[in-house]
PDB file of C-alpha atoms in Angstrom:
ATOM      1  CA  LEU Y 866       0.000   0.000   0.000  1.00  0.00           C
ATOM      2  CA  MET Y 867       2.100   2.829  -1.335  1.00  0.00           C
ATOM      3  CA  LEU Y 868      -0.314   5.461  -0.022  1.00  0.00           C
ATOM      4  CA  ASN Y 869       0.933   4.662   3.481  1.00  0.00           C
ATOM      5  CA  SER Y 870       4.601   5.604   3.164  1.00  0.00           C
ATOM      6  CA  GLU Y 871       5.870   6.015  -0.405  1.00  0.00           C
ATOM      7  CA  SER Y 872       6.069   9.295  -2.302  1.00  0.00           C
ATOM      8  CA  GLY Y 873       5.174   7.767  -5.663  1.00  0.00           C
ATOM      9  CA  PRO Y 874       5.701   9.144  -9.150  1.00  0.00           C
ATOM     10  CA  ALA Y 875       5.615  12.955  -9.156  1.00  0.00           C
ATOM     11  CA  GLU Y 876       5.051  12.694  -5.369  1.00  0.00           C
ATOM     12  CA  ILE Y 877       1.390  11.857  -5.941  1.00  0.00           C
ATOM     13  CA  PHE Y 878       1.054   9.825  -2.718  1.00  0.00           C
ATOM     14  CA  SER Y 879       2.868  12.466  -0.646  1.00  0.00           C
ATOM     15  CA  ARG Y 880       0.532  15.136  -1.951  1.00  0.00           C
ATOM     16  CA  MET Y 881      -2.503  12.967  -1.288  1.00  0.00           C
ATOM     17  CA  ARG Y 882      -1.404  12.329   2.314  1.00  0.00           C
ATOM     18  CA  THR Y 883      -0.891  16.078   2.799  1.00  0.00           C
ATOM     19  CA  ARG Y 884      -4.380  16.833   1.456  1.00  0.00           C
ATOM     20  CA  LEU Y 885      -5.831  14.199   3.770  1.00  0.00           C
ATOM     21  CA  GLY Y 886      -4.250  15.907   6.798  1.00  0.00           C
ATOM     22  CA  VAL Y 887      -0.857  14.286   7.367  1.00  0.00           C
ATOM     23  CA  ARG Y 888       1.708  16.737   8.773  1.00  0.00           C
ATOM     24  CA  PHE Y 889       5.290  16.388   9.997  1.00  0.00           C
ATOM     25  CA  ASP Y 890       6.828  17.432  13.313  1.00  0.00           C
ATOM     26  CA  GLN Y 891      10.269  19.043  13.773  1.00  0.00           C
ATOM     27  CA  HIS Y 892      11.902  15.594  13.545  1.00  0.00           C
ATOM     28  CA  SER Y 893      10.152  14.731  10.248  1.00  0.00           C
ATOM     29  CA  ASN Y 894       7.860  12.207  11.920  1.00  0.00           C
ATOM     30  CA  PRO Y 895       4.400  12.097  10.315  1.00  0.00           C
ATOM     31  CA  TYR Y 896       1.286  12.650  12.403  1.00  0.00           C
ATOM     32  CA  GLY Y 897      -2.383  12.867  11.536  1.00  0.00           C
ATOM     33  CA  THR Y 898      -4.478  15.965  12.104  1.00  0.00           C
ATOM     34  CA  ASN Y 899      -7.764  14.036  11.770  1.00  0.00           C
ATOM     35  CA  TRP Y 900      -9.037  10.460  11.845  1.00  0.00           C
ATOM     36  CA  VAL Y 901      -8.599   9.973   8.088  1.00  0.00           C
ATOM     37  CA  ALA Y 902      -4.947  11.042   8.237  1.00  0.00           C
ATOM     38  CA  GLU Y 903      -4.326   8.770  11.220  1.00  0.00           C
ATOM     39  CA  GLY Y 904      -5.931   5.904   9.313  1.00  0.00           C
ATOM     40  CA  VAL Y 905      -3.706   6.533   6.292  1.00  0.00           C
ATOM     41  CA  LEU Y 906      -0.592   6.474   8.492  1.00  0.00           C
ATOM     42  CA  CYS Y 907      -1.628   3.169  10.100  1.00  0.00           C
ATOM     43  CA  PHE Y 908      -0.758   0.391   7.636  1.00  0.00           C
ATOM     44  CA  PHE Y 909      -3.163  -2.051   9.276  1.00  0.00           C
ATOM     45  CA  CYS Y 910      -6.091   0.406   9.185  1.00  0.00           C
ATOM     46  CA  LEU Y 911      -5.354   1.382   5.601  1.00  0.00           C
ATOM     47  CA  SER Y 912      -5.212  -2.253   4.500  1.00  0.00           C
ATOM     48  CA  VAL Y 913      -8.709  -2.850   5.912  1.00  0.00           C
ATOM     49  CA  TRP Y 914     -10.047   0.271   4.152  1.00  0.00           C
ATOM     50  CA  ILE Y 915      -8.519  -0.709   0.806  1.00  0.00           C
ATOM     51  CA  ALA Y 916      -9.722  -4.300   1.158  1.00  0.00           C
ATOM     52  CA  THR Y 917     -13.241  -3.046   1.911  1.00  0.00           C
ATOM     53  CA  LEU Y 918     -13.186  -0.862  -1.222  1.00  0.00           C
ATOM     54  CA  VAL Y 919     -11.972  -3.797  -3.329  1.00  0.00           C
ATOM     55  CA  THR Y 920     -14.745  -5.976  -1.915  1.00  0.00           C
ATOM     56  CA  ALA Y 921     -17.350  -3.309  -2.649  1.00  0.00           C
ATOM     57  CA  ALA Y 922     -16.053  -3.050  -6.216  1.00  0.00           C
ATOM     58  CA  LEU Y 923     -16.295  -6.834  -6.615  1.00  0.00           C
ATOM     59  CA  VAL Y 924     -19.790  -6.956  -5.167  1.00  0.00           C
ATOM     60  CA  LEU Y 925     -21.042  -4.097  -7.343  1.00  0.00           C
ATOM     61  CA  GLY Y 926     -19.199  -5.391 -10.396  1.00  0.00           C
ATOM     62  CA  ALA Y 927     -19.370  -8.517 -12.470  1.00  0.00           C
ATOM     63  CA  LEU Y 928     -18.572 -10.960  -9.648  1.00  0.00           C
ATOM     64  CA  SER Y 929     -21.595 -10.120  -7.487  1.00  0.00           C
ATOM     65  CA  HIS Y 930     -23.392 -13.359  -8.439  1.00  0.00           C
ATOM     66  CA  VAL Y 931     -20.357 -15.460  -7.421  1.00  0.00           C
ATOM     67  CA  LEU Y 932     -19.828 -14.025  -3.933  1.00  0.00           C
ATOM     68  CA  GLU Y 933     -22.101 -15.325  -1.191  1.00  0.00           C
ATOM     69  CA  GLY Y 934     -23.018 -13.536   2.041  1.00  0.00           C
ATOM     70  CA  VAL Y 935     -20.263 -15.020   4.188  1.00  0.00           C
ATOM     71  CA  LEU Y 936     -17.573 -14.336   1.608  1.00  0.00           C
ATOM     72  CA  ILE Y 937     -18.657 -10.719   1.315  1.00  0.00           C
ATOM     73  CA  VAL Y 938     -18.118 -10.272   5.043  1.00  0.00           C
ATOM     74  CA  LEU Y 939     -14.820 -12.157   5.209  1.00  0.00           C
ATOM     75  CA  LEU Y 940     -13.145 -10.975   1.989  1.00  0.00           C
ATOM     76  CA  PRO Y 941     -12.023  -7.531   3.270  1.00  0.00           C
ATOM     77  CA  PHE Y 942     -10.322  -9.142   6.252  1.00  0.00           C
ATOM     78  CA  ALA Y 943      -8.696 -11.781   4.075  1.00  0.00           C
ATOM     79  CA  LEU Y 944      -7.318  -9.141   1.708  1.00  0.00           C
ATOM     80  CA  SER Y 945      -6.168  -7.049   4.658  1.00  0.00           C
ATOM     81  CA  GLY Y 946      -4.483 -10.054   6.243  1.00  0.00           C
ATOM     82  CA  GLY Y 947      -2.688 -10.786   2.989  1.00  0.00           C
ATOM     83  CA  ALA Y 948      -1.419  -7.208   2.796  1.00  0.00           C
ATOM     84  CA  ILE Y 949      -0.239  -7.322   6.405  1.00  0.00           C
ATOM     85  CA  TYR Y 950       1.517 -10.642   5.826  1.00  0.00           C
ATOM     86  CA  LEU Y 951       3.317  -9.265   2.769  1.00  0.00           C
ATOM     87  CA  LYS Y 952       4.338  -6.125   4.685  1.00  0.00           C
ATOM     88  CA  LYS Y 953       5.844  -8.198   7.490  1.00  0.00           C
ATOM     89  CA  ALA Y 954       7.503 -10.643   5.091  1.00  0.00           C
ATOM     90  CA  VAL Y 955       9.107  -7.931   2.966  1.00  0.00           C
ATOM     91  CA  GLY Y 956       9.883  -5.545   5.779  1.00  0.00           C
TER      92      GLY Y 956
END
């Protein structure tokens, strides 16, 4: 999840974090000025949000007939868990 800590091409992710309310203290440590900014800085929170958006896109898209009720509830957490696992594995 590059939105969490990378600057991205043309600093697009840095600019997005700034618009969402992320600021830096005198030691260049990021901090959130609102709950959205704090959620963007928390990798675990952000992974749940992104996984929920992906699930909503799947449900509203072409795969809505494939996903059952239980899968719809569990898919965001599965995607989030996968992102967290990859983050810990890579470093």
